[in-house]
Coordinates of C-alpha atoms in Angstrom, one line a residue:
M1 CA 55.2 21.4 12.2
S2 CA 55.5 17.7 11.1
T3 CA 52.6 15.5 12.0
E4 CA 54.3 12.2 11.3
N5 CA 55.1 11.5 14.9
L6 CA 51.7 12.4 16.3
P7 CA 49.4 9.6 17.3
Q8 CA 47.0 8.7 14.4
S9 CA 43.3 8.0 15.2
A10 CA 42.0 4.8 13.8
E11 CA 39.5 5.2 11.0
Q12 CA 36.0 4.6 12.2
P13 CA 34.2 2.0 10.2
L14 CA 31.1 3.3 8.4
R15 CA 28.0 2.0 10.0
K16 CA 25.3 0.4 8.0
P17 CA 22.1 2.4 7.3
R18 CA 19.5 1.6 9.9
V19 CA 16.1 0.8 8.4
A20 CA 13.0 0.9 10.6
V21 CA 10.4 -1.4 9.3
V22 CA 7.1 -0.1 10.5
F23 CA 3.9 -2.2 10.3
G24 CA 0.5 -3.0 11.7
G25 CA -1.5 0.1 12.3
R26 CA -5.1 1.1 13.1
S27 CA -6.8 0.2 9.8
S28 CA -8.7 -3.0 9.0
E29 CA -5.7 -4.1 7.0
H30 CA -3.6 -4.5 10.2
G31 CA -3.1 -8.2 9.8
I32 CA -1.9 -8.3 6.2
S33 CA 0.5 -5.4 7.0
V34 CA 2.1 -7.7 9.6
V35 CA 2.4 -10.5 7.1
T36 CA 4.0 -8.1 4.6
A37 CA 6.5 -6.8 7.1
G38 CA 7.4 -10.4 8.0
A39 CA 8.3 -11.1 4.4
V40 CA 10.5 -8.0 4.2
L41 CA 12.3 -8.8 7.5
R42 CA 13.0 -12.3 6.2
S43 CA 14.5 -11.0 2.9
I44 CA 16.2 -7.7 3.6
D45 CA 20.0 -7.8 3.3
R46 CA 21.3 -7.9 6.9
T47 CA 24.9 -7.5 5.7
K48 CA 23.9 -4.2 4.1
Y49 CA 21.3 -2.8 6.6
D50 CA 20.7 -2.7 10.3
V51 CA 17.0 -3.4 10.9
L52 CA 14.6 -2.1 13.6
P53 CA 11.1 -3.7 13.6
I54 CA 8.4 -1.3 15.0
G55 CA 4.8 -2.4 15.2
I56 CA 1.8 -0.1 15.6
T57 CA -1.0 -1.8 17.6
A58 CA -4.6 -1.6 16.5
D59 CA -5.1 1.2 19.0
G60 CA -2.2 3.2 17.7
R61 CA 0.6 2.4 20.2
W62 CA 4.1 2.2 18.7
A63 CA 5.6 -1.0 20.1
L64 CA 9.0 -2.6 20.0
T65 CA 8.5 -6.0 18.5
A66 CA 10.4 -9.2 18.1
D67 CA 12.5 -9.6 14.9
E68 CA 10.9 -13.0 14.3
P69 CA 9.5 -13.1 10.7
D70 CA 8.3 -16.7 11.2
R71 CA 5.7 -15.5 13.7
M72 CA 4.3 -13.0 11.2
A73 CA 2.6 -15.4 8.8
I74 CA -1.0 -16.3 8.2
T75 CA -1.8 -19.4 10.3
D76 CA -5.1 -21.4 10.2
R77 CA -6.5 -18.7 7.8
R78 CA -5.9 -16.0 10.5
T79 CA -3.6 -13.0 10.1
P80 CA -1.2 -12.1 12.9
S81 CA -1.2 -8.9 15.0
V82 CA 1.3 -6.5 16.5
E83 CA -0.1 -7.3 19.9
Q84 CA 1.2 -10.9 19.5
L85 CA 4.7 -9.6 18.7
A86 CA 5.1 -6.7 21.1
E87 CA 7.8 -7.1 23.7
S88 CA 5.6 -5.2 26.2
T89 CA 1.9 -4.4 26.7
E90 CA 2.7 -0.9 27.9
G91 CA 6.1 0.1 26.4
G92 CA 6.2 2.6 23.6
V93 CA 8.6 3.7 20.8
V94 CA 8.9 7.4 20.2
L95 CA 10.4 9.0 17.1
S96 CA 11.6 12.6 17.6
V97 CA 10.0 15.3 15.4
D98 CA 13.2 17.3 15.6
P99 CA 14.8 17.0 12.1
A100 CA 18.3 17.3 13.7
N101 CA 17.7 14.2 15.9
R102 CA 16.7 10.9 14.2
E103 CA 17.1 8.9 17.4
V104 CA 14.4 6.5 18.4
V105 CA 13.6 6.0 22.1
Y106 CA 11.8 3.2 23.9
S107 CA 10.2 3.8 27.2
E108 CA 8.1 1.8 29.7
P109 CA 6.3 3.1 32.8
G110 CA 8.6 3.4 35.8
A111 CA 11.8 2.7 33.7
V112 CA 14.5 4.9 32.3
P113 CA 13.9 5.5 28.6
K114 CA 16.3 3.5 26.4
A115 CA 17.9 5.0 23.3
L116 CA 17.6 2.6 20.3
G117 CA 19.9 4.6 18.0
E118 CA 19.3 6.7 15.0
V119 CA 17.1 5.7 12.1
D120 CA 18.3 6.5 8.5
V121 CA 15.2 5.5 6.6
V122 CA 11.7 4.1 7.4
F123 CA 10.1 1.3 5.4
P124 CA 6.4 1.8 6.1
M125 CA 4.7 -1.5 5.4
L126 CA 1.3 -0.2 6.5
H127 CA -1.9 -0.5 4.4
G128 CA -5.0 1.6 4.6
P129 CA -5.8 4.7 6.7
Y130 CA -3.3 5.9 9.4
G131 CA -0.3 4.6 7.4
E132 CA -0.8 4.5 3.6
D133 CA -2.9 7.7 3.4
G134 CA -0.3 10.4 4.0
T135 CA -0.6 10.6 7.8
L136 CA 2.5 8.6 8.7
Q137 CA 4.3 10.3 5.7
G138 CA 3.5 13.7 7.2
L139 CA 5.0 12.6 10.6
L140 CA 8.2 11.4 8.9
E141 CA 8.4 14.7 6.9
L142 CA 8.2 16.6 10.3
A143 CA 10.9 14.3 11.7
G144 CA 13.1 14.8 8.7
V145 CA 13.5 11.0 8.2
P146 CA 13.5 9.6 4.6
Y147 CA 11.0 6.9 3.9
V148 CA 10.1 4.3 1.2
G149 CA 7.3 5.1 -1.1
A150 CA 4.9 7.9 -2.0
G151 CA 4.9 11.3 -0.2
V152 CA 2.0 13.0 1.6
L153 CA 0.0 14.1 -1.4
A154 CA 0.5 11.0 -3.5
S155 CA -0.3 8.8 -0.5
A156 CA -3.5 10.7 0.2
V157 CA -4.6 10.6 -3.4
G158 CA -3.8 6.9 -3.7
Q159 CA -5.8 6.1 -0.6
D160 CA -9.0 8.1 -1.5
K161 CA -10.4 6.4 -4.6
E162 CA -12.7 9.3 -5.4
Y163 CA -9.9 11.9 -5.6
M164 CA -7.6 9.3 -7.3
K165 CA -10.2 9.0 -10.1
R166 CA -10.6 12.8 -10.3
V167 CA -6.8 13.2 -10.7
F168 CA -6.7 10.5 -13.4
V169 CA -9.5 12.2 -15.3
S170 CA -7.7 15.6 -15.2
F171 CA -4.7 13.9 -16.8
G172 CA -6.7 12.3 -19.5
L173 CA -6.5 8.8 -18.2
P174 CA -9.5 6.5 -18.8
V175 CA -11.6 5.6 -15.8
G176 CA -14.9 3.7 -15.4
P177 CA -18.3 5.1 -14.3
Y178 CA -18.5 5.7 -10.5
E179 CA -20.6 7.5 -7.9
V180 CA -19.7 8.7 -4.4
I181 CA -21.9 8.8 -1.4
R182 CA -20.5 11.1 1.3
P183 CA -21.1 10.7 5.0
R184 CA -23.2 13.8 5.2
E185 CA -25.5 12.7 2.4
W186 CA -26.2 9.4 4.1
K187 CA -26.7 11.0 7.5
L188 CA -29.0 13.8 6.4
D189 CA -31.1 11.9 3.8
P190 CA -30.4 8.2 3.4
A191 CA -33.4 7.8 1.0
A192 CA -32.0 10.4 -1.4
A193 CA -28.5 8.8 -1.1
R194 CA -30.0 5.4 -1.9
K195 CA -31.9 6.8 -4.9
K196 CA -28.6 8.3 -6.2
I197 CA -27.2 4.7 -6.3
I198 CA -30.4 3.3 -7.9
D199 CA -30.3 6.0 -10.5
F200 CA -26.7 5.2 -11.2
A201 CA -27.7 1.5 -11.7
G202 CA -30.5 2.6 -14.0
E203 CA -27.9 4.4 -16.2
H204 CA -25.1 1.8 -16.1
G205 CA -26.9 -1.4 -15.1
W206 CA -26.5 -4.0 -12.4
P207 CA -24.4 -5.4 -10.8
L208 CA -22.7 -2.7 -8.9
F209 CA -19.7 -2.8 -6.6
I210 CA -20.2 -1.0 -3.3
K211 CA -16.8 -0.3 -1.6
P212 CA -15.2 1.8 1.1
A213 CA -13.7 4.9 -0.6
R214 CA -10.5 4.8 1.5
A215 CA -9.7 1.1 2.1
G216 CA -7.6 -1.5 0.3
S217 CA -7.0 -5.2 0.1
S218 CA -10.5 -5.6 -1.3
I219 CA -11.9 -5.3 2.3
G220 CA -15.5 -4.2 2.7
I221 CA -16.4 -4.6 -1.0
T222 CA -19.7 -6.2 -2.0
K223 CA -21.0 -7.1 -5.5
V224 CA -24.7 -6.2 -5.6
D225 CA -26.9 -7.7 -8.3
G226 CA -30.1 -5.7 -7.5
L227 CA -32.0 -3.8 -4.8
E228 CA -32.0 -6.8 -2.5
G229 CA -28.8 -6.7 -0.5
L230 CA -28.0 -3.0 -1.3
D231 CA -28.5 -1.8 2.3
E232 CA -26.4 -4.6 3.6
A233 CA -23.6 -3.8 1.1
I234 CA -23.7 -0.1 2.1
A235 CA -23.5 -1.0 5.8
E236 CA -20.5 -3.3 5.2
A237 CA -18.7 -0.6 3.3
Q238 CA -19.4 2.0 5.9
R239 CA -18.1 -0.4 8.6
H240 CA -14.7 0.5 7.1
D241 CA -15.2 4.0 5.8
P242 CA -18.2 6.4 6.2
K243 CA -17.6 7.5 2.6
I244 CA -18.5 4.9 0.0
L245 CA -17.8 4.5 -3.7
V246 CA -20.2 2.9 -6.2
E247 CA -18.7 1.4 -9.4
A248 CA -20.3 0.0 -12.4
L249 CA -19.3 -3.5 -13.7
L250 CA -16.7 -3.3 -16.4
R251 CA -16.7 -6.5 -18.5
G252 CA -13.3 -7.6 -19.5
R253 CA -10.0 -8.9 -18.1
E254 CA -8.2 -7.7 -15.0
I255 CA -4.6 -6.6 -15.7
E256 CA -2.1 -5.3 -13.2
C257 CA 1.3 -3.6 -13.8
G258 CA 4.0 -2.5 -11.3
V259 CA 5.9 0.7 -11.4
L260 CA 9.3 1.1 -9.7
E261 CA 11.5 4.1 -9.2
F262 CA 15.0 3.7 -10.6
P263 CA 17.8 6.3 -10.5
D264 CA 16.8 7.4 -14.0
G265 CA 13.1 7.5 -13.3
P266 CA 10.1 5.2 -13.0
R267 CA 9.8 2.0 -15.1
A268 CA 7.0 -0.4 -15.6
S269 CA 7.2 -4.1 -15.0
A270 CA 5.8 -7.0 -17.1
P271 CA 2.0 -6.9 -16.6
A272 CA 0.0 -9.7 -14.9
E273 CA -3.5 -10.9 -15.4
I274 CA -5.9 -11.9 -12.6
P275 CA -8.1 -14.7 -14.0
P276 CA -11.6 -15.3 -12.7
V277 CA -11.7 -17.2 -9.5
S278 CA -14.4 -19.9 -9.6
S279 CA -14.7 -20.1 -5.8
H280 CA -15.2 -16.3 -5.4
D281 CA -17.6 -13.9 -6.9
F282 CA -14.7 -11.4 -7.5
Y283 CA -11.1 -10.9 -6.4
D284 CA -11.8 -10.2 -2.8
F285 CA -9.7 -10.4 0.4
E286 CA -10.2 -14.1 0.9
A287 CA -9.1 -14.8 -2.7
K288 CA -6.1 -12.5 -2.5
Y289 CA -4.6 -13.6 0.8
I290 CA -6.3 -16.6 2.3
D291 CA -7.0 -18.8 -0.7
S292 CA -4.0 -17.6 -2.7
A293 CA -5.6 -17.0 -6.0
S294 CA -2.8 -17.0 -8.5
G295 CA -2.3 -14.4 -11.2
I296 CA -0.8 -15.1 -14.6
V297 CA 2.7 -13.5 -15.1
P298 CA 3.3 -12.3 -17.7
A299 CA -0.2 -11.5 -18.8
P300 CA -1.0 -13.1 -22.2
L301 CA -1.3 -9.8 -24.1
T302 CA -0.1 -8.7 -27.5
D303 CA 3.1 -6.6 -27.7
E304 CA 1.0 -3.5 -28.4
Q305 CA -1.3 -4.2 -25.4
T306 CA 1.7 -4.7 -23.2
A307 CA 3.3 -1.5 -24.3
D308 CA 0.0 0.4 -23.8
V309 CA -0.6 -0.8 -20.2
R310 CA 3.0 -0.2 -19.2
R311 CA 2.8 3.4 -20.6
L312 CA -0.5 4.0 -18.8
A313 CA 0.9 2.6 -15.5
V314 CA 3.8 5.1 -15.6
E315 CA 1.4 7.9 -16.6
A316 CA -0.7 7.1 -13.5
F317 CA 2.4 7.1 -11.3
D318 CA 3.4 10.5 -12.6
A319 CA -0.2 11.9 -12.5
A320 CA -0.5 11.3 -8.7
S321 CA 3.1 12.5 -8.1
C322 CA 4.1 9.0 -6.8
E323 CA 7.6 7.9 -5.6
G324 CA 9.1 4.6 -4.9
L325 CA 6.5 2.1 -6.1
V326 CA 2.9 1.7 -7.3
R327 CA 0.8 -1.2 -8.5
A328 CA -1.6 0.0 -11.1
D329 CA -4.8 -2.0 -11.7
F330 CA -6.6 -2.0 -15.0
F331 CA -9.5 -3.5 -16.9
L332 CA -9.0 -4.5 -20.5
T333 CA -12.5 -4.1 -21.7
E334 CA -14.3 -6.2 -24.4
D335 CA -13.7 -3.4 -27.0
G336 CA -9.9 -3.7 -26.4
E337 CA -9.4 -0.5 -24.3
F338 CA -7.6 -0.2 -21.0
V339 CA -9.4 1.5 -18.2
I340 CA -7.6 2.2 -15.0
N341 CA -9.4 1.1 -11.8
E342 CA -6.9 2.2 -9.1
I343 CA -3.4 2.5 -7.9
N344 CA -1.9 1.2 -4.7
T345 CA 1.0 3.2 -3.3
M346 CA 1.9 0.3 -0.9
P347 CA 0.7 -2.8 -2.6
G348 CA 0.7 -6.3 -1.3
F349 CA 4.4 -7.0 -0.9
T350 CA 4.9 -10.7 0.1
P351 CA 7.0 -12.7 -2.4
I352 CA 3.8 -14.3 -3.7
S353 CA 2.0 -11.0 -4.1
M354 CA 1.5 -9.7 -7.6
Y355 CA 3.8 -6.7 -7.4
P356 CA 7.0 -8.6 -6.5
R357 CA 6.0 -11.4 -8.9
M358 CA 5.7 -8.9 -11.8
W359 CA 9.2 -7.6 -11.0
Q360 CA 10.6 -11.1 -10.6
E361 CA 9.4 -11.7 -14.2
S362 CA 11.1 -8.4 -15.2
G363 CA 14.4 -9.5 -13.8
V364 CA 14.3 -8.0 -10.3
S365 CA 14.4 -10.5 -7.4
Y366 CA 12.5 -9.9 -4.1
P367 CA 15.7 -8.9 -2.1
E368 CA 16.8 -6.7 -5.0
L369 CA 13.4 -5.0 -5.0
I370 CA 13.7 -4.2 -1.3
D371 CA 17.2 -2.8 -1.8
L372 CA 16.1 -0.6 -4.8
L373 CA 13.3 0.9 -2.8
I374 CA 15.5 1.6 0.2
Q375 CA 18.2 3.2 -2.0
A376 CA 15.5 5.3 -3.7
A377 CA 14.4 6.6 -0.3
L378 CA 17.9 7.4 0.8
R379 CA 18.5 9.4 -2.4
R380 CA 15.5 11.7 -1.6
S381 CA 15.4 14.5 0.8
T382 CA 12.3 15.2 3.0
G383 CA 10.4 18.4 2.5
L384 CA 9.5 20.1 -0.8
R385 CA 11.0 18.3 -3.7

């Protein structure tokens, strides 16, 4: 039978992939997460992607937020919050955990739930626990929704500095001296835990850095020059995480390097150097985000040193089974050796942050960086891979 006289259906236009930009969260890095998301919302290619901003409040509620990046900036040295952007104080966004249904639903008390459409990929701009540590990634795996960045294991390893260092050591990567004080140790015998730190100082010398084991953005870190101030430093770290990490001072230069997933595998960026900040004792939160301490891009290194740090950054990316992106932080010690300090699986990501700046120097603009990360996520399946 001929079909030439049958009515022909019009071709349906292909819809743009929908990207849910998720930000905020329950960690102490809530505010800088909002700032980061604002930068992404401002720069993402709207001709290529539909965008759905979803904020997570400090108490864990998923909120529908205004798509207004200008309201998501640091103002008067204060970071913004999801609560300021939420369209309702009670409404909530729900993502189905049925892998066959990627639809997002918004509901308010006493109102009919509203379907917001399907989500093709999630761009999680969360820092710290309950977002960067594998918890959100596990939810997205259950939901069958692809997402930007590291998977469950790599996110957890990247968040917990103790196990990050253990993984690096097992792969033969150089790490500096450290000690861990677990919550049970401090609770059962604080005097013994304190002695453990003092003995560590006796072996490696003062000053020490006392930091939360599972926090980022240099929050909760104190440089301690002796016994005086030790208890206060421990209390400050435990305000953010009951498990604390103690690190010896490594004398040398601070060098960073970005790793980005391309279709043919991970590549390293031009490295950067974080110079000493005269107004701050070390590169803390205020120096990073409030006072805008600037790094040197590219770092003034020899060709051999540049090749070494780029190789080590990719090795760290692979050691932790990372995907998408990583910023690897190193010390170049006085004897000329690189020591890896940590990786960040969701590093600072505003245009002036070090990770985008290193890729800008390497020929990848900020909008291109966002696009490459989304495309890498869309290429991957969820589940075992």
